[in-house]
PDB file of C-alpha atoms and ligand atoms in Angstrom:
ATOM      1  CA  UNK A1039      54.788  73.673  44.254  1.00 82.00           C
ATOM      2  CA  UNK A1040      55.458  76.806  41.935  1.00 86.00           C
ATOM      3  CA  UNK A1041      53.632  75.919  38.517  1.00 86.00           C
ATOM      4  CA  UNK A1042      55.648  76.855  35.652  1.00 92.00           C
ATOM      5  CA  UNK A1043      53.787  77.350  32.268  1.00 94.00           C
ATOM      6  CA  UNK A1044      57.051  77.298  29.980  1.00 96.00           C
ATOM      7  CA  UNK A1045      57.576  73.400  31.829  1.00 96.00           C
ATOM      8  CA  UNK A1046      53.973  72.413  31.328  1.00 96.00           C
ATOM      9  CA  UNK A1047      54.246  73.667  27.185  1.00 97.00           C
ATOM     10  CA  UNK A1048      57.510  71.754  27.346  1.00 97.00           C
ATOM     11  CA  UNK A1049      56.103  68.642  29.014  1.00 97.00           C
ATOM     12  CA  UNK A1050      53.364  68.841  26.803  1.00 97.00           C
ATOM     13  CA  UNK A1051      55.904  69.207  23.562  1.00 98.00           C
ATOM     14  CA  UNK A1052      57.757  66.124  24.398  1.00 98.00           C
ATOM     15  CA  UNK A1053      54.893  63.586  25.131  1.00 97.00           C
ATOM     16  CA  UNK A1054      52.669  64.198  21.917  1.00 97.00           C
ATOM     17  CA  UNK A1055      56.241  64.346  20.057  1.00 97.00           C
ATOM     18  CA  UNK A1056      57.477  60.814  22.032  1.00 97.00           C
ATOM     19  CA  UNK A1057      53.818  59.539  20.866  1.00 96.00           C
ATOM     20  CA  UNK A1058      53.921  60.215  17.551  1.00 96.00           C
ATOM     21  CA  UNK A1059      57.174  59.274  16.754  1.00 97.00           C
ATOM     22  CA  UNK A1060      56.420  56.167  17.957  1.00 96.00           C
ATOM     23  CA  UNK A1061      53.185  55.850  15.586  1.00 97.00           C
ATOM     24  CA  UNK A1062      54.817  56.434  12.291  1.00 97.00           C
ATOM     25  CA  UNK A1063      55.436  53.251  11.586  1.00 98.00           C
ATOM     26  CA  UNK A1064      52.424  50.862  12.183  1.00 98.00           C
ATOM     27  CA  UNK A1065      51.399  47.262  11.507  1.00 98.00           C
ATOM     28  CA  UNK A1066      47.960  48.771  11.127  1.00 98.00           C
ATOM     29  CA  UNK A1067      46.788  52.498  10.959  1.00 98.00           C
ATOM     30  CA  UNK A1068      42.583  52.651  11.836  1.00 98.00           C
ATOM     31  CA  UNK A1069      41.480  56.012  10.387  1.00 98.00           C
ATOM     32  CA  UNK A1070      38.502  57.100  12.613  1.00 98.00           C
ATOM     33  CA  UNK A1071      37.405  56.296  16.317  1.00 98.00           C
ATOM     34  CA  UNK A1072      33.907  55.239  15.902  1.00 98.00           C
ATOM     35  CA  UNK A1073      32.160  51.893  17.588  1.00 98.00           C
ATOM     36  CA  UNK A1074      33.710  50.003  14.448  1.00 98.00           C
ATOM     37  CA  UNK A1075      37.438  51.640  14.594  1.00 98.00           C
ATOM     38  CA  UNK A1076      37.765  51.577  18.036  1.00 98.00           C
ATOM     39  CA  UNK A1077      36.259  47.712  18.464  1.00 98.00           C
ATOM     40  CA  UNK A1078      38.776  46.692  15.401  1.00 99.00           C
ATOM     41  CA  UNK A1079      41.809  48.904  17.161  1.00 98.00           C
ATOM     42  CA  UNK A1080      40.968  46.993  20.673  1.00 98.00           C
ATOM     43  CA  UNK A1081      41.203  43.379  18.325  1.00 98.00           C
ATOM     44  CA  UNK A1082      43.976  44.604  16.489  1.00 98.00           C
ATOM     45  CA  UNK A1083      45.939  45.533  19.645  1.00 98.00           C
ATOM     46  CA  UNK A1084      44.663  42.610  21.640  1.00 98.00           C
ATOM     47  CA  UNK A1085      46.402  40.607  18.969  1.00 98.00           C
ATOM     48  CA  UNK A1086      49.862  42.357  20.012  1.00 98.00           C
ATOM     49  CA  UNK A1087      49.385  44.619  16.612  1.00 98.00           C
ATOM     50  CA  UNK A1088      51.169  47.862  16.641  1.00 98.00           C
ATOM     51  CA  UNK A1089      48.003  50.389  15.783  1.00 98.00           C
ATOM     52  CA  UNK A1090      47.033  53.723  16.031  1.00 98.00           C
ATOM     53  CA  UNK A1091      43.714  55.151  15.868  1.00 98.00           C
ATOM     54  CA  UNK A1092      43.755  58.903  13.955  1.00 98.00           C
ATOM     55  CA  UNK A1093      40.747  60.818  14.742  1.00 98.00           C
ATOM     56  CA  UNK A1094      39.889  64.064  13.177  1.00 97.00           C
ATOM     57  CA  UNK A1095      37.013  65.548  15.959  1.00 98.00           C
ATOM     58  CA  UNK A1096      38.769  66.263  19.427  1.00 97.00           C
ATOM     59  CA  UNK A1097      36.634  63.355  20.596  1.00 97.00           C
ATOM     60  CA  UNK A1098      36.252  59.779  19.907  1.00 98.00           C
ATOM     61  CA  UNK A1099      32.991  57.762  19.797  1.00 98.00           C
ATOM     62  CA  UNK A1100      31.737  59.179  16.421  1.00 97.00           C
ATOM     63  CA  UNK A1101      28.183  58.147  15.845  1.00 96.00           C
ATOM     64  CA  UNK A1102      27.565  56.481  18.952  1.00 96.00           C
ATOM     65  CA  UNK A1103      27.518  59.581  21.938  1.00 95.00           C
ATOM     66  CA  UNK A1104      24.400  60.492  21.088  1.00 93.00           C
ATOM     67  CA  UNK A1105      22.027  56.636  20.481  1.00 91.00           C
ATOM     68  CA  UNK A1106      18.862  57.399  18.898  1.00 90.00           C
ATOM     69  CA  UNK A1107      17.091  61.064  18.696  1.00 92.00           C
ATOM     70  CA  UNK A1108      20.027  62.544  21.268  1.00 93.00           C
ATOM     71  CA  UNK A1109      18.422  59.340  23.971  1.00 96.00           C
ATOM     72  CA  UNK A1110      21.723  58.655  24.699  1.00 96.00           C
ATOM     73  CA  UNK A1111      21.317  54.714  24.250  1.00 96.00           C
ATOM     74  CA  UNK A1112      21.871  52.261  22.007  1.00 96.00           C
ATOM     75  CA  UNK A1113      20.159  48.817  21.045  1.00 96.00           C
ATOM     76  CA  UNK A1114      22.420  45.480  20.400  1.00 95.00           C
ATOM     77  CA  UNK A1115      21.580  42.124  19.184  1.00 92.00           C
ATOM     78  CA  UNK A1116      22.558  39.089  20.394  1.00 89.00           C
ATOM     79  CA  UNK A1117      25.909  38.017  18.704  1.00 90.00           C
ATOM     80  CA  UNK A1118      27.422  41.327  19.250  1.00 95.00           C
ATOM     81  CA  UNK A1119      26.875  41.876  22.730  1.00 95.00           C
ATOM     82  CA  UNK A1120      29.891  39.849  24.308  1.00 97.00           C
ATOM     83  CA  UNK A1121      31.793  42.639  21.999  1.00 98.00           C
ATOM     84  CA  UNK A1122      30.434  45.338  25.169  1.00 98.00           C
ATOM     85  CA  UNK A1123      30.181  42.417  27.401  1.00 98.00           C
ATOM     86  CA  UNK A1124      33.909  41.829  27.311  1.00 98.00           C
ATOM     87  CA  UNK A1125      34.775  45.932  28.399  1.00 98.00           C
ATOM     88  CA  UNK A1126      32.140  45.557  30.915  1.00 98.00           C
ATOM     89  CA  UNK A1127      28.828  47.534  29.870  1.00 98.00           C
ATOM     90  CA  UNK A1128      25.779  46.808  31.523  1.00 98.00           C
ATOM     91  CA  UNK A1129      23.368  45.118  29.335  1.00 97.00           C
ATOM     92  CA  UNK A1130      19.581  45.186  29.684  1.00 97.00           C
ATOM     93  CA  UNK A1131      17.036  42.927  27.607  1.00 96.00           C
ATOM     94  CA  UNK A1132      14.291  43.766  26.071  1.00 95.00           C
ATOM     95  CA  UNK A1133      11.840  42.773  23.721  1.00 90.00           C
ATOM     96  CA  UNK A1134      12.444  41.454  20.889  1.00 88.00           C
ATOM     97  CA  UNK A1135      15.646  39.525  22.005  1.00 88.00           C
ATOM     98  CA  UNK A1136      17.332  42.483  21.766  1.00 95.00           C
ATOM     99  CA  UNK A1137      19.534  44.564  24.167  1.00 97.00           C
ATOM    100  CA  UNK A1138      19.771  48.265  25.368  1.00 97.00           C
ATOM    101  CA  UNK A1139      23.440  49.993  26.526  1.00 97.00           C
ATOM    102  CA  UNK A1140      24.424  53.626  27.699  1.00 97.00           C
ATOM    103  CA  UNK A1141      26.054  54.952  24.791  1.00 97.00           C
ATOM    104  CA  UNK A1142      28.473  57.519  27.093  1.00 97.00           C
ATOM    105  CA  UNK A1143      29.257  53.907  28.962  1.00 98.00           C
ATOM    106  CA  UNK A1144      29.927  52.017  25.475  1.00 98.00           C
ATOM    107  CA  UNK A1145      32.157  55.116  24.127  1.00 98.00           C
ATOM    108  CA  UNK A1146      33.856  55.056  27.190  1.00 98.00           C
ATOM    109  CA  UNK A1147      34.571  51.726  27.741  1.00 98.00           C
ATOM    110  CA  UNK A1148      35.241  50.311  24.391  1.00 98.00           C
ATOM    111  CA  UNK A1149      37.653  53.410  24.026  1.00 98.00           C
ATOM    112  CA  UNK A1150      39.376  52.541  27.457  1.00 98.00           C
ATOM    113  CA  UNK A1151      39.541  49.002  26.841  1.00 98.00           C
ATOM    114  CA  UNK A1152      41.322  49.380  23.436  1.00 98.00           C
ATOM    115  CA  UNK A1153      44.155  51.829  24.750  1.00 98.00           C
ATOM    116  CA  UNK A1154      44.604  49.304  27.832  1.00 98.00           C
ATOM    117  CA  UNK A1155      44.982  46.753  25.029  1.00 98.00           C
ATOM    118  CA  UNK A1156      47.505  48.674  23.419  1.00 98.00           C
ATOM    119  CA  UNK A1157      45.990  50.787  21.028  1.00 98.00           C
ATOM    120  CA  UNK A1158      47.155  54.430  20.470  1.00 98.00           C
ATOM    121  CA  UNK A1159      44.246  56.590  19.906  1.00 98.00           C
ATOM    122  CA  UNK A1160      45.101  60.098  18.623  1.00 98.00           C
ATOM    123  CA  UNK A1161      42.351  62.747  18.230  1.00 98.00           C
ATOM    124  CA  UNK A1162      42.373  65.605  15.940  1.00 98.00           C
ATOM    125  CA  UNK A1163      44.372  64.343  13.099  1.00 98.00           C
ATOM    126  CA  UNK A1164      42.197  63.455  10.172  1.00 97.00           C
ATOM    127  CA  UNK A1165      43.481  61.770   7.144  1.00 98.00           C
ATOM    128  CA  UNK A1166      42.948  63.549   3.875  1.00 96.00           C
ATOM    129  CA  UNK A1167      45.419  61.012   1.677  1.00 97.00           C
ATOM    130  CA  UNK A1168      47.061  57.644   1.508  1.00 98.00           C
ATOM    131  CA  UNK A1169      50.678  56.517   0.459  1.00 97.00           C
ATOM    132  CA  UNK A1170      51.081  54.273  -2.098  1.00 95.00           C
ATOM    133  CA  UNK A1171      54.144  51.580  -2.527  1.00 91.00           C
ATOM    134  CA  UNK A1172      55.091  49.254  -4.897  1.00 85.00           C
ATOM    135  CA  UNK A1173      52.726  47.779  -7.065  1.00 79.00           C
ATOM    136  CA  UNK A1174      49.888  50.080  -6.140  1.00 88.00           C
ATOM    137  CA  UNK A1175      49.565  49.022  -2.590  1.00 94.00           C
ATOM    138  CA  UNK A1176      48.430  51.471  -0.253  1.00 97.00           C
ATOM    139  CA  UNK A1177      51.618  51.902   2.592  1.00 97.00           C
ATOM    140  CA  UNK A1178      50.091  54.566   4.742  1.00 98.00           C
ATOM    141  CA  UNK A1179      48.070  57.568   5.793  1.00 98.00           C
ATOM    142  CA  UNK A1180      48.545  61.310   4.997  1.00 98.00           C
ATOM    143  CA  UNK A1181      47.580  63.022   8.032  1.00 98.00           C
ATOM    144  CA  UNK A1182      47.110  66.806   8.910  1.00 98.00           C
ATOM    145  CA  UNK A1183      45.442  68.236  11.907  1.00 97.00           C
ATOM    146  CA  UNK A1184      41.618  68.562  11.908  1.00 95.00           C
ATOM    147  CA  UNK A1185      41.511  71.977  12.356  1.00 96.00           C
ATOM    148  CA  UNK A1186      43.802  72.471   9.578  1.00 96.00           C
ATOM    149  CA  UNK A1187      41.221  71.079   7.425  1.00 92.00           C
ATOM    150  CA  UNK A1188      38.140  72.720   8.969  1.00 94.00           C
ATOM    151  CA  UNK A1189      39.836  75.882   8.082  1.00 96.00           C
ATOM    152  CA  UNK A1190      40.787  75.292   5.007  1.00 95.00           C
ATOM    153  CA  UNK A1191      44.175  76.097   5.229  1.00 96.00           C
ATOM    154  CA  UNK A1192      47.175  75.292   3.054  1.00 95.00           C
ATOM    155  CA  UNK A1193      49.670  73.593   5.055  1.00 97.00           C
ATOM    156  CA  UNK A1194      51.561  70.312   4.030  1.00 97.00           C
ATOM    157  CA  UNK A1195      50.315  67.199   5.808  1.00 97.00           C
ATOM    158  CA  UNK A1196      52.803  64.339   7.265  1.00 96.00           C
ATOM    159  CA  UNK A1197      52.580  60.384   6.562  1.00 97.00           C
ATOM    160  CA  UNK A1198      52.069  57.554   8.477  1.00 98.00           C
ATOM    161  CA  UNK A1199      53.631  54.010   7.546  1.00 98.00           C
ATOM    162  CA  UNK A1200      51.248  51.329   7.921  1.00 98.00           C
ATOM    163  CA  UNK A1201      51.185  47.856   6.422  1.00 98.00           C
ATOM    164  CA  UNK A1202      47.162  47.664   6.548  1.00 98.00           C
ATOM    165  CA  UNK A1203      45.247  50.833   6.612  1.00 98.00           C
ATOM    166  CA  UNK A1204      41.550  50.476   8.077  1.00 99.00           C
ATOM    167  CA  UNK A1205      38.780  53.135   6.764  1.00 98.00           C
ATOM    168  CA  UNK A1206      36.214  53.226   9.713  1.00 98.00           C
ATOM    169  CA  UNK A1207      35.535  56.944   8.848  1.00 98.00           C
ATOM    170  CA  UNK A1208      31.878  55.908   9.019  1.00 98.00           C
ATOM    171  CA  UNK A1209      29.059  57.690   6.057  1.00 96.00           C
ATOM    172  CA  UNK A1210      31.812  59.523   4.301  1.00 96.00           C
ATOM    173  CA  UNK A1211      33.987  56.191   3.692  1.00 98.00           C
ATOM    174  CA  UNK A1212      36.596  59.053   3.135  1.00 97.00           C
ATOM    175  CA  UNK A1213      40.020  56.823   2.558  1.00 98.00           C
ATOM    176  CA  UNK A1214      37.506  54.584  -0.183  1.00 98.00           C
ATOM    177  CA  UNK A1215      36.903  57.670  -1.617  1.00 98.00           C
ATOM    178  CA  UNK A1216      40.234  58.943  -2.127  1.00 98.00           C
ATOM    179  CA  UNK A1217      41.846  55.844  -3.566  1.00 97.00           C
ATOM    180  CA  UNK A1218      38.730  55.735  -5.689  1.00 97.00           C
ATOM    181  CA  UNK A1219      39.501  59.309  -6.616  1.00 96.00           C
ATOM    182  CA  UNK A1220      43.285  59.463  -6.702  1.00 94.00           C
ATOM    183  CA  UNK A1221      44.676  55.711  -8.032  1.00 94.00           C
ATOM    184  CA  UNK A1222      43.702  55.631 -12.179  1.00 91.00           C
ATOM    185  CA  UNK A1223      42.152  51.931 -12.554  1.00 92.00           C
ATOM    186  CA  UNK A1224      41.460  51.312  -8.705  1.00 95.00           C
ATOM    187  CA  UNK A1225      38.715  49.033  -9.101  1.00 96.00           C
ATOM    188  CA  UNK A1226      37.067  47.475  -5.832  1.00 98.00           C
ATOM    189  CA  UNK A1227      34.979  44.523  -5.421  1.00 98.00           C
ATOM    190  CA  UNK A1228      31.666  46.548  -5.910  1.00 98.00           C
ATOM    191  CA  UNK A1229      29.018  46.249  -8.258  1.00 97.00           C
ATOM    192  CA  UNK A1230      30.387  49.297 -10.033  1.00 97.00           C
ATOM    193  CA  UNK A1231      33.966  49.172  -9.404  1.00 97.00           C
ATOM    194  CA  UNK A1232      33.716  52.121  -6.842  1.00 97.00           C
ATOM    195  CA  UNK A1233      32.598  53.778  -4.014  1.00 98.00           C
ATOM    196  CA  UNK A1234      28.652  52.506  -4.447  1.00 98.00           C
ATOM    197  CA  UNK A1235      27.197  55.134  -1.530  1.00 97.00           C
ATOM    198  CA  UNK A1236      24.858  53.820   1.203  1.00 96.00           C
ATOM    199  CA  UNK A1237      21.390  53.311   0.347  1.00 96.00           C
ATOM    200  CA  UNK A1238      18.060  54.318   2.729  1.00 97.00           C
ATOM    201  CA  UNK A1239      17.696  52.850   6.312  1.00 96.00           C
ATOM    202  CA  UNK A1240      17.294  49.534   6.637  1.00 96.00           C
ATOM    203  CA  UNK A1241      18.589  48.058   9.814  1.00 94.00           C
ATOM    204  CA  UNK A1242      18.047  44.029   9.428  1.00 92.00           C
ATOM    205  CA  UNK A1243      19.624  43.780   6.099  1.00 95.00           C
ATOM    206  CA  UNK A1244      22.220  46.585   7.248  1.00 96.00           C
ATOM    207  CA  UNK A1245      23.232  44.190  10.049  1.00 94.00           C
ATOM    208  CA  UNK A1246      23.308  41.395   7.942  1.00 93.00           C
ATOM    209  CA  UNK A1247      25.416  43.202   5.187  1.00 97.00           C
ATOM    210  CA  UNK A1248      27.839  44.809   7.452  1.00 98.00           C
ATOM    211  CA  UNK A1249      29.528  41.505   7.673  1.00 97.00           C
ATOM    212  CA  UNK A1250      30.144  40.683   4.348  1.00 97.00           C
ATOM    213  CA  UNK A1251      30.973  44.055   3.345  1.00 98.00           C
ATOM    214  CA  UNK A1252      34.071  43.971   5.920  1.00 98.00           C
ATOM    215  CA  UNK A1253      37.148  43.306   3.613  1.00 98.00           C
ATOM    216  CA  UNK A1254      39.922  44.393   1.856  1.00 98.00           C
ATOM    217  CA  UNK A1255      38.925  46.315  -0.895  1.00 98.00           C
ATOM    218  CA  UNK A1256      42.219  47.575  -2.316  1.00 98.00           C
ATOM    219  CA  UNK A1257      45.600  46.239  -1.660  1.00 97.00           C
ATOM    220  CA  UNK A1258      46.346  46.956   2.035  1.00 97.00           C
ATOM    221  CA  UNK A1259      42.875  48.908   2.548  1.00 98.00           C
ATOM    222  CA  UNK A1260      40.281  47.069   4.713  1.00 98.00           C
ATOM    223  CA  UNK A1261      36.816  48.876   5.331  1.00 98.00           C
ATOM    224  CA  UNK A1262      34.412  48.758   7.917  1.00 98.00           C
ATOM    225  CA  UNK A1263      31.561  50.343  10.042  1.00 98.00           C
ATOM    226  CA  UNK A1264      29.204  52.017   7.578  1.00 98.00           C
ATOM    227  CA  UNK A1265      31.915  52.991   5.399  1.00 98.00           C
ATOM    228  CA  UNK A1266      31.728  49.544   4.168  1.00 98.00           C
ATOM    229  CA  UNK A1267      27.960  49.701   3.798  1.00 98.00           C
ATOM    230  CA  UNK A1268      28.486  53.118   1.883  1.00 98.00           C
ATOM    231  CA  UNK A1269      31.442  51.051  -0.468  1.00 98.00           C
ATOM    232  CA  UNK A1270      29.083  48.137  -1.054  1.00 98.00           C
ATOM    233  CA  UNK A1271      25.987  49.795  -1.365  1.00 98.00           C
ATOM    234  CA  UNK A1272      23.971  48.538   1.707  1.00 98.00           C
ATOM    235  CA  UNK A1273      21.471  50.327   3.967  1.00 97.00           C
ATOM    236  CA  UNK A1274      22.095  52.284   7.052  1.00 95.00           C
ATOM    237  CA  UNK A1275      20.714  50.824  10.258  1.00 93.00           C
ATOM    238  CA  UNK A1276      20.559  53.796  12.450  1.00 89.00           C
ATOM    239  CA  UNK A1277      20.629  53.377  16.333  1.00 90.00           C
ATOM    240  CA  UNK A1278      21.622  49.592  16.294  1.00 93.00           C
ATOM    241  CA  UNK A1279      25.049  49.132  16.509  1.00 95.00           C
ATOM    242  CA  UNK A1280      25.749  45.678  16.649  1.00 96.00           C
ATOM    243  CA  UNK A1281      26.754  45.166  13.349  1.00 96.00           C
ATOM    244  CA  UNK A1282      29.284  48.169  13.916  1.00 97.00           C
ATOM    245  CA  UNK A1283      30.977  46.032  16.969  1.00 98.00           C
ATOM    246  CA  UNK A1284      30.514  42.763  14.993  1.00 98.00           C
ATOM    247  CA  UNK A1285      31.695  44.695  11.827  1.00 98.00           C
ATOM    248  CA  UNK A1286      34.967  46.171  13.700  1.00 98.00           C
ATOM    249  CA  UNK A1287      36.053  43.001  15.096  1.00 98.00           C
ATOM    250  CA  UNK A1288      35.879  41.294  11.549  1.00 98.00           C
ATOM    251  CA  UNK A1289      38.029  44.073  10.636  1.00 98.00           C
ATOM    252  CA  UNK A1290      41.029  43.242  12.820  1.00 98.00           C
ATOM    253  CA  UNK A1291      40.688  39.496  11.613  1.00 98.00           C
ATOM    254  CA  UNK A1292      40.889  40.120   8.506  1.00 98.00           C
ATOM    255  CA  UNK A1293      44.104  42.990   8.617  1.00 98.00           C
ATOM    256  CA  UNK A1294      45.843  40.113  10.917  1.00 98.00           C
ATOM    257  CA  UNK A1295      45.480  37.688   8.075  1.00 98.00           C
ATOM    258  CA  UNK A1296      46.845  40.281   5.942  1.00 98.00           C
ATOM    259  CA  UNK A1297      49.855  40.891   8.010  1.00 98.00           C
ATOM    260  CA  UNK A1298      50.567  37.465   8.134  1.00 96.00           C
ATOM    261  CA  UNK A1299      50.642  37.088   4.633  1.00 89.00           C
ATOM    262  CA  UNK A1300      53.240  39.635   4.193  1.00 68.00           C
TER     263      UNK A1300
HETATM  264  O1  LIG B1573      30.486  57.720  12.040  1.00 90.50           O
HETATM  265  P1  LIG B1573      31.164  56.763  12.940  1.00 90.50           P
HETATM  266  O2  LIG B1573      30.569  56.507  14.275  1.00 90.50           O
HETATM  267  O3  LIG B1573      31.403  55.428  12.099  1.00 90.50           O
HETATM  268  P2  LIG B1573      31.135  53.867  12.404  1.00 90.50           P
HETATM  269  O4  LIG B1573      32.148  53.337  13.330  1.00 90.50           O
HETATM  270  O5  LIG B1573      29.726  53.847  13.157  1.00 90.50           O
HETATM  271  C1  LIG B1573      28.582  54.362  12.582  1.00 90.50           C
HETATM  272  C2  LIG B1573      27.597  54.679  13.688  1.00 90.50           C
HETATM  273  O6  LIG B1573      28.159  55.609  14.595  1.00 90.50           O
HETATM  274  C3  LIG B1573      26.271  55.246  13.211  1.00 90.50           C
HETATM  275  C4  LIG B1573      25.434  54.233  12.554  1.00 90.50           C
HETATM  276  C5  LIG B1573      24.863  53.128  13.391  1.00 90.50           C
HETATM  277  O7  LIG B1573      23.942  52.418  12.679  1.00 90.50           O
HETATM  278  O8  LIG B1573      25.216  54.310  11.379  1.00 90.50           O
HETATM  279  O9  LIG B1573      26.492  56.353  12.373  1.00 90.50           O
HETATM  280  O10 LIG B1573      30.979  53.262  11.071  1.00 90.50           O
HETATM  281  O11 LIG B1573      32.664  57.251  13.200  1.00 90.50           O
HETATM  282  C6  LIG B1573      33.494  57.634  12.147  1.00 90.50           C
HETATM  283  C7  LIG B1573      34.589  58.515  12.723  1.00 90.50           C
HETATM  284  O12 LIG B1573      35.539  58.776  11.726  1.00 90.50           O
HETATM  285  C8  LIG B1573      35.954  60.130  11.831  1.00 90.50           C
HETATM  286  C9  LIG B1573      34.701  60.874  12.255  1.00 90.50           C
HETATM  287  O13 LIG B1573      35.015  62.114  12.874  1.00 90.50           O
HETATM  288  C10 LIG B1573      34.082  59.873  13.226  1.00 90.50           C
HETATM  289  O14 LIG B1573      34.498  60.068  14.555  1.00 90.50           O
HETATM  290  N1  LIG B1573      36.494  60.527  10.524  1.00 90.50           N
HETATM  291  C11 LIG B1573      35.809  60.647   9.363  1.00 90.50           C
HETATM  292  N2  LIG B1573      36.642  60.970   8.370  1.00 90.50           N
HETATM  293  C12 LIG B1573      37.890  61.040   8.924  1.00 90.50           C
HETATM  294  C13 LIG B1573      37.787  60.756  10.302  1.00 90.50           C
HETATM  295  C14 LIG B1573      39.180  61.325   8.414  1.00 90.50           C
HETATM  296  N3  LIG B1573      39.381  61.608   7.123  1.00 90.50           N
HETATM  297  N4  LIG B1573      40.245  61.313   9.259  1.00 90.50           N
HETATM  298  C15 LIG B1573      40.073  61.032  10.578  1.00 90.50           C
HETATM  299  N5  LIG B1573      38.861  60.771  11.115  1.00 90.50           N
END
């Protein structure tokens, strides 16, 4: 069959467009595709949710591709392995009680898993802003392409309707940041009323932490991952990532409760 390249740009033009017409509007809009957005996307969308994933790197996975040192695998505990259990990673124990995984095979799957749930992932597209509604309540993401904003240049982003936006944009906690930046009088539930910043490795209370730290923090903004370490002020754990899964799925319970609330 004669390959025609003006058909193949078309074909391209009209999917991504179909696709992301069909993502402005969202129950729930996850900004980044890390172990924690990803597991809370998969929840989310499980859940019959209508959510999109916006990634700003051409791949997903964040944090997790490359395990500990570039050894590409990860260690779990206990309570957070049925999260990789469910998609189908291979577990194996070791000491301590504690698990090891494939990181490419826990990327993979988790990512796989949450787009046959339902979940639209779209890479390339970071969020540099939020929309605000009504009484200060955040209504959406601003969106530009990630190149756009690797090379600094000016061109006007788009938004993204969402009732519940979730920051899983990892160390930067990036959306935090800009509602802390952006909103005069946005106070969060912190010890200082903002953005606290994450404080030297320490993976038990980390894990522990994680947990708590997963919550609305803002009208209609829930964080997780270690953007809600770096909100509440809480360690990083480094290579264990069970308290991103755990964290990620406590993420899309608690946006569902907000959605049903509204
Ligand atoms: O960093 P990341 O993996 O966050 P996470 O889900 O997991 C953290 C672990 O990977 C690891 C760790 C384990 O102990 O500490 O670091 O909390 O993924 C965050 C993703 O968000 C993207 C970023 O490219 C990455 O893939 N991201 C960050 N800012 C934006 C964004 C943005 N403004 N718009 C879109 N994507």
């Amino acid at each position: 069959m004669k390959v025609e390249d003006t058909q193949i740009t078309a074909a391209i033009v009209k999917r991504f467009m179909h696709d992301l017409l069909n993502s402005l509007e969202l129950d729930v809009a996850v900004v980044g595709a890390g172990p924690s957005g990803i597991t809370a996307a998969r929840y989310l969308a499980k859940s019959k949710a209508k959510v999109a994933v916006f990634e700003r790197e051409l791949h997903v996975g964040g944090g997790m591709w490359g395990g500990g040192i570039l050894f590409p695998r990860v260690v779990i505990q206990d309570p957070a392995k049925r999260i990789l259990e469910e998609v189908g990673v291979e577990l194996q124990p070791t000491n301590g009680g504690y698990y090891t995984a494939d990181s490419v095979e826990c990327v993979s799957k988790c990512t796989s898993a949450a787009i046959d749930a339902g979940a639209r992932v779209l890479v390339g597209l970071a969020a540099e802003d939020v929309m605000i509604r009504g009484k200060r309540r955040i209504a959406g993401v601003v969106l530009n392409w990630g190149a756009v904003e690797a090379a600094r240049l000016h061109v006007d982003p788009v938004g993204v309707a969402a009732r519940v936006v979730i920051d899983a944009t990892g160390h930067d906690a990036s959306i935090a940041r800009v509602v802390q930046r952006k909103i005069p009088g946005a106070r969060f539930p912190t010890r200082t009323g903002g953005v606290v910043g994450e404080q030297p490795m320490w993976a038990d209370v980390g894990e522990r932490e994680i947990i708590r730290n997963t919550r609305e923090i803002y009208p209609g903004l829930v964080v997780t991952g270690m953007a809600a370490n770096a909100v509440f002020g809480s360690p990083r754990m480094g290579p264990v990532f069970g308290g991103m899964l755990l964290s990620g799925k406590r993420a899309a319970e608690v946006a569902l409760k907000l959605l049903r609330k509204k």
